[in-house]
Every structure is written in structure tokens, then in C-alpha cells.
XYZ file of C-alpha atoms in Angstrom:
633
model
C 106.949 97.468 129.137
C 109.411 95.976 126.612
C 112.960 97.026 126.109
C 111.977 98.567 122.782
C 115.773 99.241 122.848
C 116.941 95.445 122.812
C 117.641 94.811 119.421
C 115.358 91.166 119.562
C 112.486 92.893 121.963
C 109.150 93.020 119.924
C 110.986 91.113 117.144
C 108.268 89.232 115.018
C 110.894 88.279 112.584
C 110.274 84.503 114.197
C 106.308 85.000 113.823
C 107.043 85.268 110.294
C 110.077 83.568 108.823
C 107.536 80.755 107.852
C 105.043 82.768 106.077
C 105.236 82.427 102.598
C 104.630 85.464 100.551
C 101.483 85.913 98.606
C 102.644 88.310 96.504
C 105.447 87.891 94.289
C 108.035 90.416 94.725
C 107.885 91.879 90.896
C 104.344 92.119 91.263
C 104.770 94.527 94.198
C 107.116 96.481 92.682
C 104.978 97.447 89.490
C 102.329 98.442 92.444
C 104.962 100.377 93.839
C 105.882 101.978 90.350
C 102.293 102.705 89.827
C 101.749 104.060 93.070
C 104.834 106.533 92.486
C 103.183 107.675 89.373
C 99.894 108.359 90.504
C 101.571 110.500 93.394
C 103.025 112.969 90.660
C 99.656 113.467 88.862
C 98.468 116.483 90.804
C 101.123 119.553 90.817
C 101.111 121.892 93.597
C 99.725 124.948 91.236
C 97.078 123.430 89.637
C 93.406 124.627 89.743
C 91.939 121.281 90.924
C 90.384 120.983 94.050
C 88.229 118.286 95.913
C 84.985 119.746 94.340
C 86.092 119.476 90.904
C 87.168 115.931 91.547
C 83.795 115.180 92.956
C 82.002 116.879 89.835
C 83.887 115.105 87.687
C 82.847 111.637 89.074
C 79.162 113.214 89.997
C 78.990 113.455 85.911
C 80.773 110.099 85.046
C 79.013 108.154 87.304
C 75.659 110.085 87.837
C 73.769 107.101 88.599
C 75.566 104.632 90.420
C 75.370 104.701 94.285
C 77.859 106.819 96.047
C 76.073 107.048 99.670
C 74.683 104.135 101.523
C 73.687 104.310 104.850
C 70.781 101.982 106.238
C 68.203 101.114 104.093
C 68.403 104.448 101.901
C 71.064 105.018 98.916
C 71.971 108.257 97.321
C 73.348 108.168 93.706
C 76.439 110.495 92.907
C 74.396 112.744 90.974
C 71.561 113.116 93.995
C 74.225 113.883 96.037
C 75.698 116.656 93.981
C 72.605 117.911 93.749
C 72.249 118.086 98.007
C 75.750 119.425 98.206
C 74.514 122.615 95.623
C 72.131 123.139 97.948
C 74.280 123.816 101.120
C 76.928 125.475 98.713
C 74.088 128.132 97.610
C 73.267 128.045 101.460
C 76.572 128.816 103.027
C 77.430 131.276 100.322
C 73.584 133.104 101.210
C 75.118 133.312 104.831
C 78.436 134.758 104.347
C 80.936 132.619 103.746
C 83.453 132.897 101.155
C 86.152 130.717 99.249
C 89.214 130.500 102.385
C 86.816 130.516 105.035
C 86.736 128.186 107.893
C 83.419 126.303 108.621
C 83.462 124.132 111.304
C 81.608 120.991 111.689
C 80.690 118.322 114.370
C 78.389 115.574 112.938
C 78.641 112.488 113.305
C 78.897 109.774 110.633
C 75.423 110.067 108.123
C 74.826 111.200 104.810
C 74.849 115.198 106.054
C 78.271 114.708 107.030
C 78.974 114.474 103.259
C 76.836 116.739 102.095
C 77.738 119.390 104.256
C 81.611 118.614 103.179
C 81.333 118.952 99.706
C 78.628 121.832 99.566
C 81.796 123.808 101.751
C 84.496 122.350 98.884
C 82.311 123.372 96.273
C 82.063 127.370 97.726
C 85.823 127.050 97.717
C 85.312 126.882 102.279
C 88.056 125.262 104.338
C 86.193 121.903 106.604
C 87.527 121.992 110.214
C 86.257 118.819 111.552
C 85.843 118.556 114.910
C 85.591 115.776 117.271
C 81.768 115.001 118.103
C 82.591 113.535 121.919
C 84.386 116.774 123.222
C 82.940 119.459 125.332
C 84.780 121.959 127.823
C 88.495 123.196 127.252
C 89.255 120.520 124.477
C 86.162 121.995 122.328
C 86.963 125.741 122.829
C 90.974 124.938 121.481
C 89.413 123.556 118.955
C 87.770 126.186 117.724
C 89.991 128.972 118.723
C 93.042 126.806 116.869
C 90.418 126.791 113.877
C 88.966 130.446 113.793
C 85.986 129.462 111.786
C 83.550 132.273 110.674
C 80.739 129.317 111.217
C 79.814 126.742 113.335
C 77.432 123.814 112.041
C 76.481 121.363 114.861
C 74.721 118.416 114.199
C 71.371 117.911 116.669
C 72.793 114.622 117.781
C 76.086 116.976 119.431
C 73.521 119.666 120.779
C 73.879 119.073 124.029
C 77.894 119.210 124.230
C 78.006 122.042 122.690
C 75.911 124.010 124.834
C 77.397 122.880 127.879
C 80.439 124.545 126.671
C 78.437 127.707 125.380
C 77.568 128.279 129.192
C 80.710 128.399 130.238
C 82.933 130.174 127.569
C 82.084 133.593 127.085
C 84.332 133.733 123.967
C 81.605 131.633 121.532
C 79.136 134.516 121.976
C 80.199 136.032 118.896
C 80.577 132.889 116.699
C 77.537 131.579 114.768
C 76.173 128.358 115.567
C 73.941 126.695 112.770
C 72.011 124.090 113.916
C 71.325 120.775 111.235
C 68.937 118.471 112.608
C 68.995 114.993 113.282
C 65.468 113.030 112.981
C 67.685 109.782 114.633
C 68.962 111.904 117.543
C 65.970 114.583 118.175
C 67.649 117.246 121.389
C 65.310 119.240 123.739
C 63.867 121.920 122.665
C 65.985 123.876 125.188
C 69.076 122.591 123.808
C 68.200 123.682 120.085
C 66.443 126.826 120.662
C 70.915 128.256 121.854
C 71.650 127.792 118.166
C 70.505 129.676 114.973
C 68.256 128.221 112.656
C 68.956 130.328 109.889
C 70.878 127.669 107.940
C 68.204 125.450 107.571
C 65.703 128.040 106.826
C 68.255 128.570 104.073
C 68.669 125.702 103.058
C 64.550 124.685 102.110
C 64.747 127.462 99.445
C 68.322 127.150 98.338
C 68.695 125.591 94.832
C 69.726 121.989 94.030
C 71.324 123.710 90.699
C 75.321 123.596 90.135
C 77.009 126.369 92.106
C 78.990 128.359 90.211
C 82.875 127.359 90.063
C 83.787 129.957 89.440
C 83.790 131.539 92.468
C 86.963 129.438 93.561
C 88.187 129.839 90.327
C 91.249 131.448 92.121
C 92.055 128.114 94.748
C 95.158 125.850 93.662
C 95.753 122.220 94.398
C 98.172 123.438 97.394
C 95.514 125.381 99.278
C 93.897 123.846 102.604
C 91.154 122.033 101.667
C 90.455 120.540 105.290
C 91.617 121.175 109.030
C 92.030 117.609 110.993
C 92.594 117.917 114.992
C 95.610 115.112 115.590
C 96.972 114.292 118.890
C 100.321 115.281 118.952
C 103.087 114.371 121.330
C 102.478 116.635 124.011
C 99.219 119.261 124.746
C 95.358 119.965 123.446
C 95.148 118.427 119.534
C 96.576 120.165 116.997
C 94.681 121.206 113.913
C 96.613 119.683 110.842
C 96.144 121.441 107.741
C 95.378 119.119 104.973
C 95.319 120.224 101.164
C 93.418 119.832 98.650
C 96.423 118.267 96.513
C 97.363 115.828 98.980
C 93.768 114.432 99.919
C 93.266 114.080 96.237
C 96.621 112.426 95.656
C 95.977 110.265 98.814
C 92.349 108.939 96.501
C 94.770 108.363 93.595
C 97.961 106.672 95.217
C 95.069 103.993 97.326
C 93.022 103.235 94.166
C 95.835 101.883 92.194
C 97.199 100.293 95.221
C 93.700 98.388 95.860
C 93.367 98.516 92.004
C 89.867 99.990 93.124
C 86.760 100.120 90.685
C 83.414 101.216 90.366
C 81.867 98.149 91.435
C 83.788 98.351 94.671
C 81.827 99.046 98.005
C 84.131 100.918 101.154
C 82.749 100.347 104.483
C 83.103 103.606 106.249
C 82.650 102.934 110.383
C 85.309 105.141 111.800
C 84.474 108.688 112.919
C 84.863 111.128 109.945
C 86.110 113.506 111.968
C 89.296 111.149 112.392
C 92.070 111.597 109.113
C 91.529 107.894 108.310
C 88.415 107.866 107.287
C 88.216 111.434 105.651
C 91.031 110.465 103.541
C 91.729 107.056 102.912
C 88.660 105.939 102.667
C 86.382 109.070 101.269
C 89.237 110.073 98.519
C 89.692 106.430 97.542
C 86.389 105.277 96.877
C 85.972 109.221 95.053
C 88.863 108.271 92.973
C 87.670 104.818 91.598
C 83.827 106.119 91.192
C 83.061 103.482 93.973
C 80.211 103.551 96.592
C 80.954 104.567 100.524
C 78.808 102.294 103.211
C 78.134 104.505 106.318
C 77.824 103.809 109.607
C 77.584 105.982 112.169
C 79.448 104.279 114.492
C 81.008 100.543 115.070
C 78.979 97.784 115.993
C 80.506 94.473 116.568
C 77.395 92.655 116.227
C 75.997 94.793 113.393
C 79.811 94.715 110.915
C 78.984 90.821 109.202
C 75.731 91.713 108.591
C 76.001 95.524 107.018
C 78.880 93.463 104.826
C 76.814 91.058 103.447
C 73.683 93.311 103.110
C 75.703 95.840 101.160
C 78.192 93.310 99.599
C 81.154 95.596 100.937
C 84.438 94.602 98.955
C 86.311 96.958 100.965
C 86.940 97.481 104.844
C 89.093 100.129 106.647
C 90.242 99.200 110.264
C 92.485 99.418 112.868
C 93.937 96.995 115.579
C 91.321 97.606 118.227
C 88.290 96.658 115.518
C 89.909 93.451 113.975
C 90.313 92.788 117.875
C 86.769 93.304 119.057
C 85.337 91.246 115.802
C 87.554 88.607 116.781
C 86.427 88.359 119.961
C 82.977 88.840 119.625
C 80.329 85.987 120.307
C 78.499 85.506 116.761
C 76.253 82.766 117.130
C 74.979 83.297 113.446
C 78.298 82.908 111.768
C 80.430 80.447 114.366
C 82.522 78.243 113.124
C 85.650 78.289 110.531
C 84.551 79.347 106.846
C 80.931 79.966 107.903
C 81.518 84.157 107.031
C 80.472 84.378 103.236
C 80.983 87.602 102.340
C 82.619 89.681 99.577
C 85.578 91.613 101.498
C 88.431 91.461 99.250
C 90.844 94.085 100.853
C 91.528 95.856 104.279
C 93.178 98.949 104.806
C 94.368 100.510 108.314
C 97.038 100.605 110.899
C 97.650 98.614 114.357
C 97.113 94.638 113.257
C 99.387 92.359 115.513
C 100.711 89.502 113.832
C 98.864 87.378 116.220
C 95.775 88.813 115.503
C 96.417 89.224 111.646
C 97.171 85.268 111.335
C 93.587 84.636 113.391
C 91.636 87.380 111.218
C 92.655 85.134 108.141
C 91.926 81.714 109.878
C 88.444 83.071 111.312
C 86.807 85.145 108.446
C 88.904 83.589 104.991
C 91.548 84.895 102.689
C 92.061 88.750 101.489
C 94.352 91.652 101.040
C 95.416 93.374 104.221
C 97.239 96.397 103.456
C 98.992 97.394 106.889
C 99.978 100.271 106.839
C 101.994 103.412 108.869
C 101.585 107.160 108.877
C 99.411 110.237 110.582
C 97.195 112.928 109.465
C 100.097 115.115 108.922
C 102.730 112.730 107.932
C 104.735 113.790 104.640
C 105.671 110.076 104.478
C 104.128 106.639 105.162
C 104.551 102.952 104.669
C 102.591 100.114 103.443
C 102.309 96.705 103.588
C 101.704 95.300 99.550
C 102.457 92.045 99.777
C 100.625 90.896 102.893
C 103.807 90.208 104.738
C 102.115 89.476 108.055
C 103.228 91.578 111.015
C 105.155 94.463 109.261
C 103.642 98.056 108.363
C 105.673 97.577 105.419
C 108.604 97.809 103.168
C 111.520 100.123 102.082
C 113.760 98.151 99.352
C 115.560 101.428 98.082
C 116.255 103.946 100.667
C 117.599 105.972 98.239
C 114.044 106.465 96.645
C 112.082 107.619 99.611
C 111.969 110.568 102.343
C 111.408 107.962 104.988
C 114.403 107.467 107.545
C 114.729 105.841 110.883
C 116.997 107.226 112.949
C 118.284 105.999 116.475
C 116.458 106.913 120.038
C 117.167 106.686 123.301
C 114.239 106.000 124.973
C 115.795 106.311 129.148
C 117.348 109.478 128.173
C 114.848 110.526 125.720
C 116.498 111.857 123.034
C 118.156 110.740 119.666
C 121.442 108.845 119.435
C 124.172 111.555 118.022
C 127.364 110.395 116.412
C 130.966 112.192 116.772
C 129.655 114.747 114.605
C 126.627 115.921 116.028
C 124.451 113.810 113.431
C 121.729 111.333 114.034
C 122.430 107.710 113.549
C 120.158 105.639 111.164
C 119.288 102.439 112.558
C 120.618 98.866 111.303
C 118.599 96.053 111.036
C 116.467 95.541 114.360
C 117.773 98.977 115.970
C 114.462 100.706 117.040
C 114.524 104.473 116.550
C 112.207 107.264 115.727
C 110.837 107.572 111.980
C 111.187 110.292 110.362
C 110.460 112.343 107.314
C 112.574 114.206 104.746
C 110.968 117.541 103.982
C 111.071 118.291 100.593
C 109.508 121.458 98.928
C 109.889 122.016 95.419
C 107.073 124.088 93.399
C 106.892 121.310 90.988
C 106.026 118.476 93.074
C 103.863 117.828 96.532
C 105.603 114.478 97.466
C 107.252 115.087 100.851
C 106.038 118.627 101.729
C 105.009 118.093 105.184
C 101.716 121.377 105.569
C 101.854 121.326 109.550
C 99.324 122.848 111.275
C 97.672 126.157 111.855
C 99.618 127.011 114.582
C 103.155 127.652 113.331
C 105.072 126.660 116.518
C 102.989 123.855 116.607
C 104.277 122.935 112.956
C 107.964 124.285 113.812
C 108.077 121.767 117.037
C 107.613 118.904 114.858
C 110.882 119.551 112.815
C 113.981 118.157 113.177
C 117.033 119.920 111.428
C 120.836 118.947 111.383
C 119.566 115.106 111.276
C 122.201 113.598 108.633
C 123.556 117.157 107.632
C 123.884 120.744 107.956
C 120.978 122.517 107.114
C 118.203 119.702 106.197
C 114.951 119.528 107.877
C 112.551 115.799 108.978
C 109.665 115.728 109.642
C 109.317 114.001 113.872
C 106.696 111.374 113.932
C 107.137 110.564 117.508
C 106.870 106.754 116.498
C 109.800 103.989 117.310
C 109.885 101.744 114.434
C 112.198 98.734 113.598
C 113.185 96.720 110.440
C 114.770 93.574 109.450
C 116.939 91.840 107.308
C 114.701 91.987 103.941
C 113.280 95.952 104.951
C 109.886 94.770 106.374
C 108.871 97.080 108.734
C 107.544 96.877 112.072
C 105.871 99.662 114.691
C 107.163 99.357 117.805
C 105.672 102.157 120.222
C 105.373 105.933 120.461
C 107.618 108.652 122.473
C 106.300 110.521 124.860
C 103.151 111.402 125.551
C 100.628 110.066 123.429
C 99.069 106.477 123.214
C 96.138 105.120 121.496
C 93.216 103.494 123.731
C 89.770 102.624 122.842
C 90.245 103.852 119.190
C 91.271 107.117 120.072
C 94.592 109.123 120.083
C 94.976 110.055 124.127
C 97.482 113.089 125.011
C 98.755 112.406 128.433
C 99.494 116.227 129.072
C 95.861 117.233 127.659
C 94.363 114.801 130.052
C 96.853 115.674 133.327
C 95.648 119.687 132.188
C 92.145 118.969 132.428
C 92.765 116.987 136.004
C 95.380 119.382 137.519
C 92.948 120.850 139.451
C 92.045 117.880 141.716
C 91.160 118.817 144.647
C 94.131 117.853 146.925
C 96.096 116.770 144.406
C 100.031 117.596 144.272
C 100.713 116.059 141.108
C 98.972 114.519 138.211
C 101.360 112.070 135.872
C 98.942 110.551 133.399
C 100.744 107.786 130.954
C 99.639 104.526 128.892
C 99.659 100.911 130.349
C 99.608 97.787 128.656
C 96.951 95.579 129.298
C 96.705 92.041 127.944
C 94.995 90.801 125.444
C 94.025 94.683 124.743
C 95.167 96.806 121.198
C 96.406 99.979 122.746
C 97.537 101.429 125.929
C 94.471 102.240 129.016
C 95.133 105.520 130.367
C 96.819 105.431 134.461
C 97.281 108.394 136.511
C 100.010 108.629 139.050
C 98.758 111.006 141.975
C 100.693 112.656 144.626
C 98.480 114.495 147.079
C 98.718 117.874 149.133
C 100.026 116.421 152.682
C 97.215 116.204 154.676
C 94.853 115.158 151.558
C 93.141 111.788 151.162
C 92.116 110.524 147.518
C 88.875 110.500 147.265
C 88.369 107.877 144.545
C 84.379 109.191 143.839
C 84.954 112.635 143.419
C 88.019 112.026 140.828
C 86.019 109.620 139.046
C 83.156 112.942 138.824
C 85.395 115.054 137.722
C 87.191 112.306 135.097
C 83.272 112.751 133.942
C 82.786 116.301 133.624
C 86.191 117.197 132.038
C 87.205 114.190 129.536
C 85.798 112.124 127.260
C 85.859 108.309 128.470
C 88.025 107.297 126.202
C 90.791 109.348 127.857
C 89.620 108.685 131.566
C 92.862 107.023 133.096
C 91.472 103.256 133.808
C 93.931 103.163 136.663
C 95.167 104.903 139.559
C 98.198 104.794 141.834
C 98.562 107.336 144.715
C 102.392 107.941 145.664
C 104.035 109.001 148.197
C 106.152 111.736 146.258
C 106.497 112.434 142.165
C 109.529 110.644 140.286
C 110.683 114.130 138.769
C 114.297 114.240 136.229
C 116.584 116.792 136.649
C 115.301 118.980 134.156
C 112.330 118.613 136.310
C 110.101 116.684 133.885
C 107.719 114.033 135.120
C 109.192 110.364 134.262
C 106.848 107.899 133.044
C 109.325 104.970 132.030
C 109.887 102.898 135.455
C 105.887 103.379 135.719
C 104.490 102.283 132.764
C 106.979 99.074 133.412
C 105.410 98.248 136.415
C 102.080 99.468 135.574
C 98.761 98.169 137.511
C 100.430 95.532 138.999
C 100.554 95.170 142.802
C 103.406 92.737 143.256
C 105.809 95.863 141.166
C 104.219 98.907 142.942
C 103.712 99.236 146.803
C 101.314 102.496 145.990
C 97.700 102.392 146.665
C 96.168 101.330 143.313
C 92.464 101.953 141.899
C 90.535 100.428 138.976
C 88.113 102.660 137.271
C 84.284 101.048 137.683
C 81.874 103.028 135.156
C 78.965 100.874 136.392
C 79.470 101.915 139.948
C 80.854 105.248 139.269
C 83.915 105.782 140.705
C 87.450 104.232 141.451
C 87.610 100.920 143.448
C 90.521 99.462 145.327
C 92.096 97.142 143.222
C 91.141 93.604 143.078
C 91.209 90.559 141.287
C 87.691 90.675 141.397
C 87.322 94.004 140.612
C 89.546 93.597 137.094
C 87.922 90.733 136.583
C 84.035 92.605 136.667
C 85.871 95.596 134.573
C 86.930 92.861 132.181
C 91.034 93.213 132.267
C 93.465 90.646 133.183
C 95.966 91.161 135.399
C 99.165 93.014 134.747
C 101.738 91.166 132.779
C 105.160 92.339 132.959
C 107.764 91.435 130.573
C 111.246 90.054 131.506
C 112.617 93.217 130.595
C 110.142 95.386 133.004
């Protein structure tokens, strides 16, 4: 692992002193200007919430295509009409405006209709992820306290694995929506009520009446996101109505987004990127929304051209995948017609931005930095490649980076007792100014349900007495002209596969190994990989072998694969601090390689099911490299 401390380690001021700036500078500041007006449009107290937003577009742009999703489109005004009818349906069941209704469907039309029907009866959405099962699925539903369930057919089966073993959901109603693409057994549907859709073949396609959250302000929670937070089980992130809408408004003049404009919508919905970003943007500028239900490397050119998306979100892993991927029909420089003018998302490298370009033609790429529950953010305007983006007045944002020790792990604290923002290539922590005024929303960071979940992500004391930051648990850098760049995160979360990973959530769902001592779970590099795999450093019971089949089974039954550690190494004893937490630093510097650790390792082997000695050949039929280590680790 780099030094992230080393003032030059991970600099990419060299990978892009040459580049010459597509964007003039006053041209990014009147999108910056604009961008700091539209965040002001939407005060705290008004009565405006995501449905009236969405009526008001349903009217202006009745007929032009909102939904698209295969070969069948759905006008804004059709789906109004479908989102009535599960308003009128939810509302004949029970619920009522500040209700929770949870959902798990994956990415189709329903998914929409389902959300706005709820933001039309005035319901909070808890979204929950569609791959979890077990312990992660009952915290998220316990965090959530819905008064309703709807599962989507296609997550059936998950959910009544976990209805078999939790005596707790016995009480909670479970409405089933069907899938015709994913049909379960009849077994699996006949655990879940049907009364929902019984409901919904009489309920009318008429307006519901607004009325009836007449009394819900812009500040009120309009969704519930599950986030990965630094340490345990997600956390459910409350997400208002004011700031989803002000997220549609602050991206459409940033994009300078229209009507004609087509978003291609791949990543889960359950996920805050595409919920927000992407949904409230293309809602703002009246513009359609391409769904997939989920990525397909081979299928991404051709749903582009098909649907002439202007438009894509992504994130490092994607761009990484497409760039990789073997497309006989389009090989070859310049041979990618398409109409993609812009990309939005998080996680390019510099290496791979500068290919992206070469490979598929100019366009906008608007890297960018933040979270679900972020009260601040970055972007990159001017396509400055490499950097998340750019502060030129510090005195006109809430975003501060501050310095971090990552060995002792803990912030940098001057004679004082203060926190020490970082120079020019200093990597710290970023963090966020909470500001809460009833006037304005800018820089009120909402938190999550839990309120010690919300109070462990504050800071106070950071440059004075008595002020409060928002922790992102991100180390960031800058240079000389204010471009920023992301570095790495603290602790115990790291991003694999697409997917935020919590360490601790995955060493609680593995603690009870048999014969294991100790479970340290942590992120690895891997080359030529976006992300961090998942490695688990075991100590067993004396006496205890590792049996490399039976933790691969129960990797299986408790996690979702994206969070199965992709390498093991079995120690002789646990490298514990004096405060008697587990330290991850001196192993995820020497990571899976052999030649830097004397430990038994193991590769995970889905295709043979289980964890095989490692092996160059082994890696190689897995498809990683071998380890790299920098000269720092």
C-alpha cells in the first residue's frame, strides 16, 4: 500500500501538468455561480416535495418518454398515471404520509412506479439492497421500521430464507409484486401477501389527492438509503426531500441538461447514485431515464446507440470493465459512434480516464466526490483529468481537509488542540462544515436514523471551540492550482466489485468460524483492478486446522459475493494495538503476496468452491495478477 502520507505518494500532478484544459476557467466559474444558485432555490420550509416535482414535469412534458427499458417506453404522463395507481393502493392498505415502506426491486419500470406512487401518499422509500439475506437484511429493516414490506418476485427467494430464520418479521407485512422476467416457485410466493396486487387491479389510475401530504415540507425524509459506513452493518441515511430535489437542480445546470437528453441508468437503484444523481437530474430537465437492470459489458454500446443515450453515470470499476472488454463489433480507435456527450460518477484513474477518451472519443466527464450522506461534495467542471475536483475559494465552501495520521490513526492536532488543514499535497481526511440555518439547506448534514449512528460521524472542536464537521472517512489531497485528488479511505470500509464492503460487517458475519480465533477482514490492492478485494487474516483455536471448503460454505451462506474476502492468510497469532484493536496497516502492505508474508495464503475459487492454496496458477485461473507492492510497502 502507498504511503498516502508522503507528500508526492499517489501524486498525479505529473500525469497531468501536460493536459491542457478544455474548459476555460471563466467558463467554469459561471457553472459554478449557476450551480450555487440553483442550490438556494428550494428552502427548508417549503411545501414541495418529490411528488410535486414529478407532477409538475408529468404535466409539462406529458408525452415525451420518461421510462425506457427494453423494447417498451412509458411517457411521463403513463407513468403518473401507474404511480396513482399504487398511491390509491398503498393508501387502501394502511399507509399514511411519514410512513416507512420498504422496497427491494431491482432495476425495471416498477421500481419507479412503486417510488413515486409512495412520494405521492406523502410515504418515506427505504430502499434496500436486493443481494442481501440473513443478519444484513434483518438490520436493515429493523434500522428502517417500515409498516410495509414490498418485495419484488425476482428477490423472493432471499427474503424467505431470512423469514425462516428471524422470528421478528412475523409481524411485518410482506407484499409481493411480481416479476414476469424472474417468475419464483410457487412455494416461495405463496410466504408473502398478495393483497397489494389484488389492490392494485382495481385501484384507480386517477390523480391522488395532494392533499393528503399537504402538511410535508421540503426538509422532511423523503427516502432512507443503507450506506456503508466506516465501521458495522450499513447505516440507513436519511435523505430529504429538499436535498434530492436540489441534487436534480444543482446537476442539470451543471450538465446544462434538456429534454432531449437520454440518462442511462445501470447502477442498482437501491445505491444513492443512481436514486439521486441520476433519477432527480433527468426529473429536473424533463429528460428520459434508460433502464437496465443490471450492467452488461457486452450489452452498454449497444443499449447507447439503440436509445441514443446522451448521458452516462459510472464509476471506476465500469469505465474499467468497458475498457477491457473484447468488442469485436466496435474494435478499433473511433469505430464507437454514439451520442454520449457527458459522464457523471466517482472512482476514474487518470490512467484509465486518458484511455476512456482515446478508445470511445471526446466528452464531458464530470468526476466527482461525495456519499449518500455527505453535506458537501466536489466536482470536476472542467475535465481536469485525474482530480475529483476543484476548490478556488475556501472561503466559499463547507469543504475542509484536515490532516491524518494514518499509523496512529487519528487527526494531526496543533499546540492548541485544533486540527491542522492540509497544504498543498498533505493528504488528510475531508471534511464537512455543518451548517443549519432555517433559511437555507446547503451544508445541513440529515444523518441517519439511528442517532448515534449520525452523532459518530461528527467531529467538533476541528478549527474552534464549539463547531461541528461532518467525518467522511476519505483521505484526499490537493495541489498547487486546488485540483483535487482521492486518495483512499480510513478504516474499515473499501469498495470492491461495485459495492461499498464493511470489514467489521463481514468479520461479524464470519466470527463464528468454526475454529477460528480471530477474524481481521481488510481491503487489498490488486493490479490492474478499481477497488480493493476483500482478505481475511485468520488465527485459529490451537489445535484447529483451516479448513479452506467449509469457510468458503459459510462465505456462501452468510455474505453476498461481493464481500467474500478473495484472499486468505492463516497466522500464527493476531497483530492486536494497545488499545486492543485489530491492525490492518502492515497487512494490507504486504497483502497476497508470498515473498512479504510467511503465513499460509488461500485464493478464493468460485468455480471449484472453496479456497485453494495459493498459486501462480491458481491467480492466474481466478484472473488476478500477482501482488505488487509499492516501494513504500
Amino acid at each position: 500500500m502507498t504511503d498516502t502520507m508522503s507528500p508526492k505518494a499517489c501524486d498525479a500532478s505529473d500525469q497531468v501538468a501536460d493536459v491542457i484544459l478544455p474548459v476555460p476557467r471563466s467558463e467554469t466559474q459561471a457553472k459554478m455561480d449557476r450551480r450555487a444558485k440553483a442550490a438556494m432555490l428550494i428552502k427548508p420550509s417549503d411545501q414541495y416535495t418529490l411528488a410535486d416535482r414529478f407532477e409538475q414535469q408529468a404535466q409539462t412534458f406529458a408525452e415525451r418518454p420518461f421510462l425506457i427499458y427494453g423494447e417498451h417506453s412509458w411517457n411521463y404522463h403513463e407513468v403518473d398515471r401507474q404511480a396513482n395507481k399504487i398511491a390509491h393502493a398503498v393508501y387502501e392498505k394502511g399507509l399514511r404520509p411519514g410512513d416507512v415502506c420498504a422496497i427491494a426491486l431491482e432495476n425495471r419500470p416498477e421500481f419507479f412506479f412503486v417510488w413515486l406512487g409512495l412520494a405521492k401518499a406523502g410515504i418515506t422509500a427505504a430502499f434496500i439492497n436486493t443481494q442481501i439475506h440473513g443478519t444484513p437484511l434483518v438490520h436493515a429493516l429493523s434500522s428502517c421500521k417500515p409498516k410495509m414490506v414490498i418485495v419484488g418476485e425476482e428477490c423472493a427467494s432471499l427474503f424467505t430464507r431470512t423469514m425462516d430464520e428471524f422470528e421478528e418479521f412475523a409481524q411485518l407485512p410482506f407484499y409481493l409484486l411480481p416479476d414476469p422476467e424472474n417468475p419464483a416457485h410457487e412455494h416461495t410466493n405463496a410466504r408473502f401477501d398478495l393483497g397489494l396486487v389484488q389492490a392494485l387491479q382495481t385501484a384507480s389510475c386517477d390523480s391522488f389527492d395532494k392533499s393528503i401530504r399537504s402538511e410535508l415540507t421540503a426538509e422532511t425524509p423523503s427516502l432512507l438509503i443503507f450506506t456503508s459506513g466506516t465501521t458495522g452493518l450499513p447505516k440507513a441515511a436519511i435523505y430529504s426531500h429538499m436535498r434530492w430535489l436540489t441534487s436534480g437542480d444543482v446537476m442539470q445546470v451543471t450538465l446544462d441538461a434538456v429534454p432531449d437528453d437520454s440518462f442511462y441508468c445501470f447502477l442498482p437503484l437501491y445505491h444513492g447514485a443512481a436514486a439521486t444523481s441520476v433519477t432527480s437530474t433527468a426529473l429536473a430537465a424533463g429528460s428520459a431515464i434508460v433502464v437496465r437492470r443490471k450492467f452488461s459489458a457486452s450489452a452498454f454500446w449497444r443499449d447507447i446507440k439503440q436509445h441514443n443515450v446522451t448521458v452516462v453515470q459510472y464509476i471506476g470499476e465500469i469505465c474499467r470493465y468497458l475498457l477491457n472488454h473484447d468488442d469485436s463489433k466496435n474494435a478499433g480507435k473511433g469505430n464507437y459512434e454514439h451520442q454520449v456527450r457527458a459522464m457523471l460518477g466517482a472512482g476514474l484513474s487518470a490512467e484509465s480516464w486518458r484511455r476512456w477518451l482515446d478508445k470511445f472519443g471526446a466528452m464531458d466527464i464530470y468526476e466527482g466526490w461525495g456519499s449518500t450522506e455527505a453535506n458537501t461534495n466536489l466536482i470536476n467542471l472542467d475535465n481536469y483529468i485525474g482530480s475529483c475536483g476543484r476548490v478556488p475559494d475556501k472561503t466559499k465552501t463547507n469543504f475542509l481537509l484536515v490532516k491524518y495520521d494514518v499509523e496512529a490513526d487519528q487527526h494531526v492536532k496543533d499546540s492548541k488542540g485544533y486540527c491542522v488543514p492540509c497544504g498543498p499535497y498533505e493528504v488528510g481526511e475531508a471534511l464537512g462544515l455543518i451548517i443549519n440555518r432555517p433559511d437555507m439547506g446547503a451544508g445541513r448534514f440529515e444523518g441517519y436514523v439511528s442517532a448515534e449512528a449520525t452523532e459518530q460521524k461528527i467531529i467538533r472542536n476541528v478549527l474552534m471551540d464549539n463547531d461541528a464537521y461532518w467525518r467522511s472517512g476519505d483521505l484526499l489531497r490537493y495541489d498547487d492550482d486546488g485540483y483535487y485528488y482521492f486518495v483512499d479511505r480510513i478504516g474499515d470500509t473499501f469498495r470492491w466489485k461495485s459495492e461499498n464492503v464493511s470489514t467489521q460487517e463481514v468479520a461479524t458475519e464470519l466470527a463464528d468460524f468454526q475454529g477460528a480465533e480471530t477474524i481481521n477482514v481488510y481491503g487489498v490492492q490488486v493490479p490492474n483492478h478499481e477497488g480493493r478485494a476483500g482478505m481475511a487474516a485468520i488465527v485459529m483455536q490451537r489445535g484447529e486446522a483451516f479448513d479452506p471448503k467449509a469457510f468458503f460454505q459459510l462465505t456462501e451462506a452468510r455474505l453476498p459475493r461481493y464481500a467474500a474476502p478473495q484472499f486468505v492468510r492463516v497466522c500464527e497469532a493476531a497483530d492486536i494495538t494497545t488499545t486492543f484493536k485489530l491492525r490492518k496497516v502492515d497487512l494490507q502492505r504486504q497483502g497476497y503476496s508470498p515473498e512479504m508474508c510467511q503465513d499460509p495464503l488461500y485464493i478464493r475459487n468460485e468455480a471449484n468452491a472453496t479456497y485453494e492454496p495459493y498459486s501462480i496458477e491458481v491467480l492466474a485461473a481466478v484472473g488476478y495478477p500477482p501482488f505488487q507492492p509499492t516501494k513504500q510497502g
